[in-house]
Amino acid sequence: MAREFGLDPNGVLKLASNENAMGPSPKAVEAAAQAMRHAHLYPDGSAIALREKLAEVRGLKPEQIFVGTGSNEVMVLLAQAFAGPGDEIIFGEYAFIVYKLAALLFGAKPVSVPMPGLAHDLDAMADAVTDRTRIIFMPCPNNPTGTVVDPDDLKSFIRQLPEHVIFCFDEAYAEYLDEPADLRPLIDEGYKVFCTRTFSKIYGLASLRVGYGYGDPELIKLLNQVRQPFNSTGIGQAAALAALDDHAFVTRSRESNRAGLKQLTEGFKRLGLDCPPSEANFVLMAVADSRKVFELLEARGIIVRPLHGYGLSEYLRVTVGTEEENTRLLGALEELLAGPDAASLKGESERR
Ligand SMILES: Cc1ncc(COP(=O)(O)O)c(C=O)c1O
């Protein structure tokens, strides 16, 4: 992009993939550097140290935990293990695209359920369940809408699901919430609940590809049968272990995100751009012509995420940056609004 627009590569601002604006946890960086000394050795394929640490931190048992190449891999393996041709996988129409891709990958039918007001509709999802349903995927907060589901409503929803359905709760952004829904009691009660988390977001380790899932040990055994022997790296495991101890970094990241969300939300509103509330580390911004605005920002070295693939062509998704980065984005938008392309931002678009 820098080459295309004749920009300094260091000046490109990427607010497109919901990464942590604070960078990686410094403790994790140090641990990864140390682990590089053993880079010639294969890693511990079953990630025992990391699973034991996660068990301690999260109040789980190591045998309830499965570590993968990002939570993306964990969810794809879940689909591989439990769904195939003739089966159905349910998800919300504006939910994270990987659920649909996972269904298609293994020949299962993707069942997309409407999300009025950009939020998951639990009644509609319950109505979509059939004898062929194998998995329901639900992220909270959802990417790309930033919406959350009420924890009590969610628990009631799960309690009425038939036994042949696995409910997969994707908690990639849970650490950004003050009180994320806690489904561990339902796992203990024997409900078919499987949760996924990641080190890619608040822990700032997206490039190291470490995520995990937790649920019933029997389900974890099946996932272990379909994974590759060394599906997470030693460097990633070491960094993730250290990141779990870096409480100050997590707190700093959460606080910075909260301030950044406020800065962006208020900034968009001040510019007259509609912006649905978000609880994650990104936010939607409604514009009249999202392709055009994407290109105009790109030409200024700022990358945001267009959402045509989600059927949300009237929005751009913006990852929360540092205060300085957010200011740069808002400044660029203000400049656009004052110029000849203002109509691409604030037209008579159909708003939700
Ligand atoms: C809702 C959601 N789940 C899962 C992921 C996958 O994250 P990773 O594979 O890096 O753990 C993402 C990444 O953006 C996401 O937005």
Short mmCIF file of C-alpha atoms and ligand atoms in Angstrom, two decimals:
data_model
loop_
_atom_site.label_atom_id
_atom_site.label_comp_id
_atom_site.label_asym_id
_atom_site.label_seq_id
_atom_site.Cartn_x
_atom_site.Cartn_y
_atom_site.Cartn_z
CA MET A 1 0.00 0.00 0.00
CA ALA A 2 2.84 2.35 0.88
CA ARG A 3 4.40 1.64 -2.53
CA GLU A 4 1.10 2.17 -4.37
CA PHE A 5 0.47 5.56 -2.81
CA GLY A 6 4.08 6.68 -2.46
CA LEU A 7 3.78 6.73 1.35
CA ASP A 8 6.35 6.06 4.04
CA PRO A 9 5.61 2.44 5.16
CA ASN A 10 6.20 3.51 8.77
CA GLY A 11 3.45 6.05 8.40
CA VAL A 12 0.75 3.55 7.42
CA LEU A 13 -1.91 3.24 10.10
CA LYS A 14 -3.66 -0.15 10.16
CA LEU A 15 -6.95 -0.09 12.01
CA ALA A 16 -8.37 -3.09 10.20
CA SER A 17 -7.78 -6.33 12.12
CA ASN A 18 -8.76 -5.64 15.73
CA GLU A 19 -5.22 -6.00 17.03
CA ASN A 20 -4.07 -4.48 20.32
CA ALA A 21 -3.04 -0.85 19.82
CA MET A 22 -0.72 -1.18 22.84
CA GLY A 23 1.44 -3.77 21.03
CA PRO A 24 2.42 -7.07 22.67
CA SER A 25 2.85 -7.61 26.41
CA PRO A 26 6.52 -6.77 27.16
CA LYS A 27 6.75 -9.85 29.41
CA ALA A 28 5.57 -11.98 26.50
CA VAL A 29 8.16 -10.45 24.18
CA GLU A 30 10.90 -11.29 26.66
CA ALA A 31 9.64 -14.88 27.07
CA ALA A 32 9.39 -15.35 23.30
CA ALA A 33 12.97 -14.13 22.86
CA GLN A 34 14.14 -16.65 25.47
CA ALA A 35 12.14 -19.43 23.82
CA MET A 36 13.87 -18.71 20.49
CA ARG A 37 16.96 -20.35 21.97
CA HIS A 38 15.09 -23.65 21.70
CA ALA A 39 13.65 -22.96 18.27
CA HIS A 40 15.50 -25.99 16.85
CA LEU A 41 13.38 -28.31 19.02
CA TYR A 42 9.78 -29.30 18.31
CA PRO A 43 7.39 -27.78 20.82
CA ASP A 44 5.39 -29.62 23.44
CA GLY A 45 2.56 -30.72 21.17
CA SER A 46 0.11 -30.94 24.03
CA ALA A 47 1.09 -27.54 25.48
CA ILE A 48 1.05 -28.92 29.02
CA ALA A 49 2.63 -25.94 30.79
CA LEU A 50 0.26 -23.50 29.12
CA ARG A 51 -2.79 -25.67 29.78
CA GLU A 52 -1.82 -26.03 33.45
CA LYS A 53 -1.38 -22.29 33.76
CA LEU A 54 -4.68 -21.61 32.01
CA ALA A 55 -6.37 -24.14 34.27
CA GLU A 56 -5.03 -22.32 37.32
CA VAL A 57 -5.89 -18.85 36.05
CA ARG A 58 -9.33 -19.70 34.70
CA GLY A 59 -10.49 -22.21 37.33
CA LEU A 60 -10.54 -25.13 34.89
CA LYS A 61 -8.86 -28.54 34.70
CA PRO A 62 -5.99 -29.02 32.21
CA GLU A 63 -7.92 -31.85 30.52
CA GLN A 64 -10.74 -29.39 29.78
CA ILE A 65 -8.42 -27.20 27.70
CA PHE A 66 -7.31 -27.44 24.08
CA VAL A 67 -4.60 -25.15 22.68
CA GLY A 68 -4.57 -24.25 18.98
CA THR A 69 -3.05 -22.09 16.28
CA GLY A 70 -5.20 -19.15 17.26
CA SER A 71 -8.81 -19.66 18.26
CA ASN A 72 -9.56 -19.74 14.54
CA GLU A 73 -7.96 -23.18 14.27
CA VAL A 74 -9.78 -24.38 17.37
CA MET A 75 -13.16 -23.50 15.82
CA VAL A 76 -12.29 -25.04 12.46
CA LEU A 77 -11.20 -28.26 14.21
CA LEU A 78 -14.49 -28.28 16.12
CA ALA A 79 -16.36 -28.16 12.80
CA GLN A 80 -14.06 -30.83 11.36
CA ALA A 81 -14.66 -33.14 14.32
CA PHE A 82 -18.43 -32.69 14.57
CA ALA A 83 -19.94 -31.56 11.26
CA GLY A 84 -19.96 -32.93 7.73
CA PRO A 85 -22.20 -33.28 4.70
CA GLY A 86 -25.88 -33.27 5.69
CA ASP A 87 -25.18 -31.45 8.96
CA GLU A 88 -26.00 -27.84 9.78
CA ILE A 89 -24.03 -25.10 11.54
CA ILE A 90 -25.94 -22.08 12.85
CA PHE A 91 -24.60 -18.54 13.29
CA GLY A 92 -25.86 -14.95 13.14
CA GLU A 93 -25.94 -13.22 9.75
CA TYR A 94 -23.45 -10.53 10.84
CA ALA A 95 -21.33 -12.84 13.00
CA PHE A 96 -17.63 -13.56 12.48
CA ILE A 97 -17.23 -14.97 8.96
CA VAL A 98 -15.09 -17.97 10.00
CA TYR A 99 -18.18 -19.91 11.20
CA LYS A 100 -19.62 -19.94 7.71
CA LEU A 101 -16.26 -20.83 6.20
CA ALA A 102 -15.82 -23.69 8.68
CA ALA A 103 -19.21 -25.11 7.72
CA LEU A 104 -18.44 -24.90 4.00
CA LEU A 105 -14.98 -26.41 4.48
CA PHE A 106 -16.42 -29.68 5.77
CA GLY A 107 -19.49 -29.83 3.54
CA ALA A 108 -21.96 -28.85 6.29
CA LYS A 109 -24.81 -26.44 5.54
CA PRO A 110 -24.27 -22.92 6.90
CA VAL A 111 -27.49 -21.62 8.47
CA SER A 112 -27.43 -17.85 8.82
CA VAL A 113 -29.96 -16.33 11.23
CA PRO A 114 -31.07 -12.66 10.95
CA MET A 115 -29.59 -10.20 13.46
CA PRO A 116 -32.07 -7.33 13.82
CA GLY A 117 -30.43 -4.24 15.28
CA LEU A 118 -27.04 -5.90 14.59
CA ALA A 119 -27.46 -8.15 17.67
CA HIS A 120 -27.95 -11.92 18.01
CA ASP A 121 -31.61 -12.94 18.14
CA LEU A 122 -31.68 -15.92 20.51
CA ASP A 123 -35.32 -16.84 19.75
CA ALA A 124 -34.63 -16.90 16.02
CA MET A 125 -31.52 -19.00 16.62
CA ALA A 126 -33.50 -21.47 18.73
CA ASP A 127 -36.09 -21.69 15.93
CA ALA A 128 -33.34 -22.49 13.41
CA VAL A 129 -32.26 -25.64 15.29
CA THR A 130 -33.16 -28.90 13.53
CA ASP A 131 -32.25 -32.59 13.91
CA ARG A 132 -29.28 -31.87 11.63
CA THR A 133 -27.84 -29.00 13.69
CA ARG A 134 -24.41 -29.89 15.06
CA ILE A 135 -22.89 -26.59 16.18
CA ILE A 136 -24.13 -23.09 17.02
CA PHE A 137 -21.38 -20.47 16.94
CA MET A 138 -21.82 -17.23 18.83
CA PRO A 139 -19.21 -14.56 19.55
CA CYS A 140 -19.57 -12.13 22.43
CA PRO A 141 -18.76 -9.35 21.78
CA ASN A 142 -19.55 -10.05 18.16
CA ASN A 143 -17.14 -9.16 15.40
CA PRO A 144 -17.90 -7.00 13.41
CA THR A 145 -20.90 -5.43 15.17
CA GLY A 146 -19.43 -5.11 18.70
CA THR A 147 -22.74 -6.23 20.23
CA VAL A 148 -23.09 -8.47 23.30
CA VAL A 149 -25.76 -10.90 24.40
CA ASP A 150 -27.36 -10.78 27.86
CA PRO A 151 -25.70 -13.51 30.01
CA ASP A 152 -28.96 -14.68 31.64
CA ASP A 153 -30.79 -14.87 28.31
CA LEU A 154 -27.84 -16.78 26.90
CA LYS A 155 -27.88 -19.34 29.72
CA SER A 156 -31.63 -19.94 29.29
CA PHE A 157 -31.06 -20.34 25.55
CA ILE A 158 -28.33 -22.94 26.09
CA ARG A 159 -30.39 -24.87 28.66
CA GLN A 160 -33.14 -25.51 26.12
CA LEU A 161 -30.88 -26.72 23.32
CA PRO A 162 -31.22 -30.38 22.32
CA GLU A 163 -28.39 -32.74 23.32
CA HIS A 164 -27.08 -33.23 19.80
CA VAL A 165 -26.09 -29.54 19.51
CA ILE A 166 -22.74 -28.09 20.62
CA PHE A 167 -22.91 -24.44 21.59
CA CYS A 168 -19.58 -22.74 20.76
CA PHE A 169 -19.14 -19.45 22.59
CA ASP A 170 -16.41 -17.37 20.95
CA GLU A 171 -14.86 -15.14 23.61
CA ALA A 172 -12.11 -13.55 21.48
CA TYR A 173 -12.90 -10.11 22.94
CA ALA A 174 -14.23 -11.18 26.37
CA GLU A 175 -11.34 -9.59 28.26
CA TYR A 176 -12.51 -6.18 27.08
CA LEU A 177 -15.77 -6.60 29.03
CA ASP A 178 -16.17 -5.78 32.73
CA GLU A 179 -18.32 -8.83 33.35
CA PRO A 180 -18.18 -11.33 30.50
CA ALA A 181 -20.78 -14.09 30.51
CA ASP A 182 -19.33 -17.07 32.37
CA LEU A 183 -20.42 -20.41 30.91
CA ARG A 184 -18.10 -22.57 33.04
CA PRO A 185 -20.95 -23.56 35.41
CA LEU A 186 -22.94 -24.83 32.42
CA ILE A 187 -19.96 -26.91 31.27
CA ASP A 188 -19.80 -28.41 34.77
CA GLU A 189 -23.52 -29.13 34.67
CA GLY A 190 -22.93 -31.19 31.52
CA TYR A 191 -24.36 -28.88 28.88
CA LYS A 192 -22.66 -29.19 25.50
CA VAL A 193 -20.85 -25.88 25.75
CA PHE A 194 -17.44 -25.21 24.28
CA CYS A 195 -15.80 -21.78 24.68
CA THR A 196 -12.87 -20.31 22.78
CA ARG A 197 -10.44 -17.56 23.76
CA THR A 198 -7.36 -16.07 22.15
CA PHE A 199 -4.03 -14.43 22.86
CA SER A 200 -4.43 -12.36 19.67
CA LYS A 201 -6.49 -9.53 21.11
CA ILE A 202 -5.98 -8.10 24.61
CA TYR A 203 -2.70 -10.02 25.06
CA GLY A 204 -1.36 -8.53 21.82
CA LEU A 205 0.09 -11.74 20.36
CA ALA A 206 -1.85 -12.09 17.09
CA SER A 207 1.24 -12.96 15.07
CA LEU A 208 2.18 -15.86 17.35
CA ARG A 209 -1.15 -17.62 16.72
CA VAL A 210 -2.17 -18.97 20.10
CA GLY A 211 -5.74 -19.56 21.13
CA TYR A 212 -7.56 -22.12 23.23
CA GLY A 213 -10.88 -23.77 23.74
CA TYR A 214 -12.37 -25.24 26.92
CA GLY A 215 -15.20 -27.62 27.58
CA ASP A 216 -15.94 -31.25 28.32
CA PRO A 217 -12.75 -33.41 28.47
CA GLU A 218 -14.37 -35.99 26.13
CA LEU A 219 -14.85 -33.29 23.50
CA ILE A 220 -11.26 -32.13 24.02
CA LYS A 221 -10.07 -35.71 23.39
CA LEU A 222 -11.82 -35.70 20.02
CA LEU A 223 -10.24 -32.37 19.08
CA ASN A 224 -6.84 -33.82 19.96
CA GLN A 225 -7.50 -36.58 17.43
CA VAL A 226 -7.98 -34.13 14.57
CA ARG A 227 -5.24 -31.60 15.32
CA GLN A 228 -1.74 -31.71 13.88
CA PRO A 229 0.89 -32.99 16.34
CA PHE A 230 2.57 -29.59 16.75
CA ASN A 231 -0.26 -27.15 16.17
CA SER A 232 1.07 -24.43 18.48
CA THR A 233 4.65 -23.19 18.53
CA GLY A 234 6.98 -23.27 21.52
CA ILE A 235 7.58 -19.53 21.11
CA GLY A 236 3.84 -18.90 21.13
CA GLN A 237 3.26 -21.10 24.17
CA ALA A 238 6.07 -19.37 26.10
CA ALA A 239 4.80 -15.92 25.20
CA ALA A 240 1.21 -16.82 26.10
CA LEU A 241 2.35 -18.18 29.49
CA ALA A 242 4.17 -14.93 30.28
CA ALA A 243 1.28 -12.80 28.99
CA LEU A 244 -1.06 -14.45 31.48
CA ASP A 245 1.10 -13.05 34.28
CA ASP A 246 1.26 -9.54 32.83
CA HIS A 247 -1.81 -8.21 34.62
CA ALA A 248 -0.62 -4.61 34.38
CA PHE A 249 -0.47 -4.87 30.58
CA VAL A 250 -3.97 -6.33 30.34
CA THR A 251 -5.35 -3.60 32.60
CA ARG A 252 -3.53 -0.91 30.59
CA SER A 253 -4.86 -2.37 27.34
CA ARG A 254 -8.43 -2.49 28.64
CA GLU A 255 -8.29 1.09 29.91
CA SER A 256 -6.66 2.40 26.76
CA ASN A 257 -9.32 0.63 24.69
CA ARG A 258 -12.12 2.08 26.75
CA ALA A 259 -10.72 5.60 26.34
CA GLY A 260 -10.14 5.00 22.62
CA LEU A 261 -13.68 3.70 22.08
CA LYS A 262 -15.02 6.85 23.73
CA GLN A 263 -12.72 9.07 21.69
CA LEU A 264 -13.77 7.45 18.40
CA THR A 265 -17.47 7.21 19.23
CA GLU A 266 -17.63 10.84 20.31
CA GLY A 267 -15.49 11.89 17.37
CA PHE A 268 -17.71 10.12 14.82
CA LYS A 269 -20.81 11.60 16.39
CA ARG A 270 -19.28 15.09 16.33
CA LEU A 271 -18.67 14.62 12.61
CA GLY A 272 -22.26 13.49 12.17
CA LEU A 273 -21.35 9.87 11.40
CA ASP A 274 -23.70 7.27 12.87
CA CYS A 275 -21.91 4.78 15.10
CA PRO A 276 -23.65 1.86 16.86
CA PRO A 277 -22.36 1.21 20.40
CA SER A 278 -19.56 -1.36 20.66
CA GLU A 279 -18.09 -3.23 23.64
CA ALA A 280 -15.03 -4.57 21.83
CA ASN A 281 -11.77 -3.06 20.52
CA PHE A 282 -13.42 -1.90 17.29
CA VAL A 283 -16.44 0.08 16.29
CA LEU A 284 -18.65 0.48 13.23
CA MET A 285 -18.93 3.79 11.44
CA ALA A 286 -21.82 4.37 9.03
CA VAL A 287 -20.95 6.14 5.80
CA ALA A 288 -22.82 6.81 2.55
CA ASP A 289 -20.28 5.09 0.30
CA SER A 290 -18.02 2.74 2.25
CA ARG A 291 -15.91 1.71 -0.76
CA LYS A 292 -15.14 5.31 -1.58
CA VAL A 293 -14.38 6.29 2.02
CA PHE A 294 -12.17 3.21 2.37
CA GLU A 295 -10.19 4.31 -0.71
CA LEU A 296 -9.95 7.92 0.40
CA LEU A 297 -8.61 6.85 3.80
CA GLU A 298 -6.29 4.33 2.18
CA ALA A 299 -4.80 7.07 0.02
CA ARG A 300 -4.03 8.90 3.29
CA GLY A 301 -2.26 5.81 4.65
CA ILE A 302 -5.11 4.68 6.92
CA ILE A 303 -6.54 1.18 6.51
CA VAL A 304 -9.96 0.33 7.94
CA ARG A 305 -12.22 -2.66 7.17
CA PRO A 306 -15.01 -2.56 4.59
CA LEU A 307 -17.79 -5.05 5.39
CA HIS A 308 -19.36 -6.00 2.06
CA GLY A 309 -18.59 -9.66 2.79
CA TYR A 310 -20.89 -9.40 5.81
CA GLY A 311 -23.68 -7.66 3.91
CA LEU A 312 -22.92 -4.49 5.89
CA SER A 313 -21.85 -2.29 2.99
CA GLU A 314 -23.06 0.88 4.72
CA TYR A 315 -20.43 0.53 7.46
CA LEU A 316 -16.69 0.57 7.88
CA ARG A 317 -15.18 -1.21 10.87
CA VAL A 318 -12.49 0.70 12.70
CA THR A 319 -10.14 -0.89 15.22
CA VAL A 320 -9.50 1.25 18.28
CA GLY A 321 -5.99 2.72 18.06
CA THR A 322 -3.86 4.71 20.46
CA GLU A 323 -5.06 8.23 21.25
CA GLU A 324 -2.71 9.60 18.62
CA GLU A 325 -3.85 7.10 15.99
CA ASN A 326 -7.52 7.77 16.68
CA THR A 327 -6.85 11.50 16.40
CA ARG A 328 -5.20 10.94 13.03
CA LEU A 329 -8.21 9.00 11.74
CA LEU A 330 -10.69 11.59 13.01
CA GLY A 331 -8.58 14.36 11.47
CA ALA A 332 -8.58 12.59 8.09
CA LEU A 333 -12.37 12.18 8.25
CA GLU A 334 -12.82 15.82 9.14
CA GLU A 335 -10.66 16.80 6.18
CA LEU A 336 -12.75 14.60 3.89
CA LEU A 337 -15.95 16.15 5.18
CA ALA A 338 -14.62 19.59 4.32
CA GLY A 339 -13.58 18.54 0.79
CA PRO A 340 -15.23 17.60 -2.51
CA ASP A 341 -15.81 13.99 -1.40
CA ALA A 342 -17.95 14.90 1.62
CA ALA A 343 -21.01 13.24 0.04
CA SER A 344 -19.33 9.82 0.23
CA LEU A 345 -19.32 10.14 4.02
CA LYS A 346 -22.67 11.67 4.77
CA GLY A 347 -25.12 10.83 2.04
CA GLU A 348 -28.71 9.74 2.26
CA SER A 349 -27.70 6.14 2.91
CA GLU A 350 -30.13 3.70 4.40
CA ARG A 351 -29.28 3.57 8.10
CA ARG A 352 -30.05 0.77 10.46
C1 LIG B 1 -14.87 -13.05 16.92
C2 LIG B 1 -13.52 -13.59 16.59
N1 LIG B 1 -13.23 -14.84 16.92
C3 LIG B 1 -12.04 -15.38 16.65
C4 LIG B 1 -11.05 -14.66 16.02
C5 LIG B 1 -9.80 -15.37 15.66
O1 LIG B 1 -8.73 -14.98 16.37
P1 LIG B 1 -7.41 -15.84 16.46
O2 LIG B 1 -7.45 -16.96 15.45
O3 LIG B 1 -6.32 -14.89 16.19
O4 LIG B 1 -7.38 -16.38 17.86
C6 LIG B 1 -11.29 -13.34 15.65
C7 LIG B 1 -10.26 -12.57 14.94
O5 LIG B 1 -10.41 -11.48 14.52
C8 LIG B 1 -12.56 -12.79 15.94
O6 LIG B 1 -12.87 -11.55 15.59
#
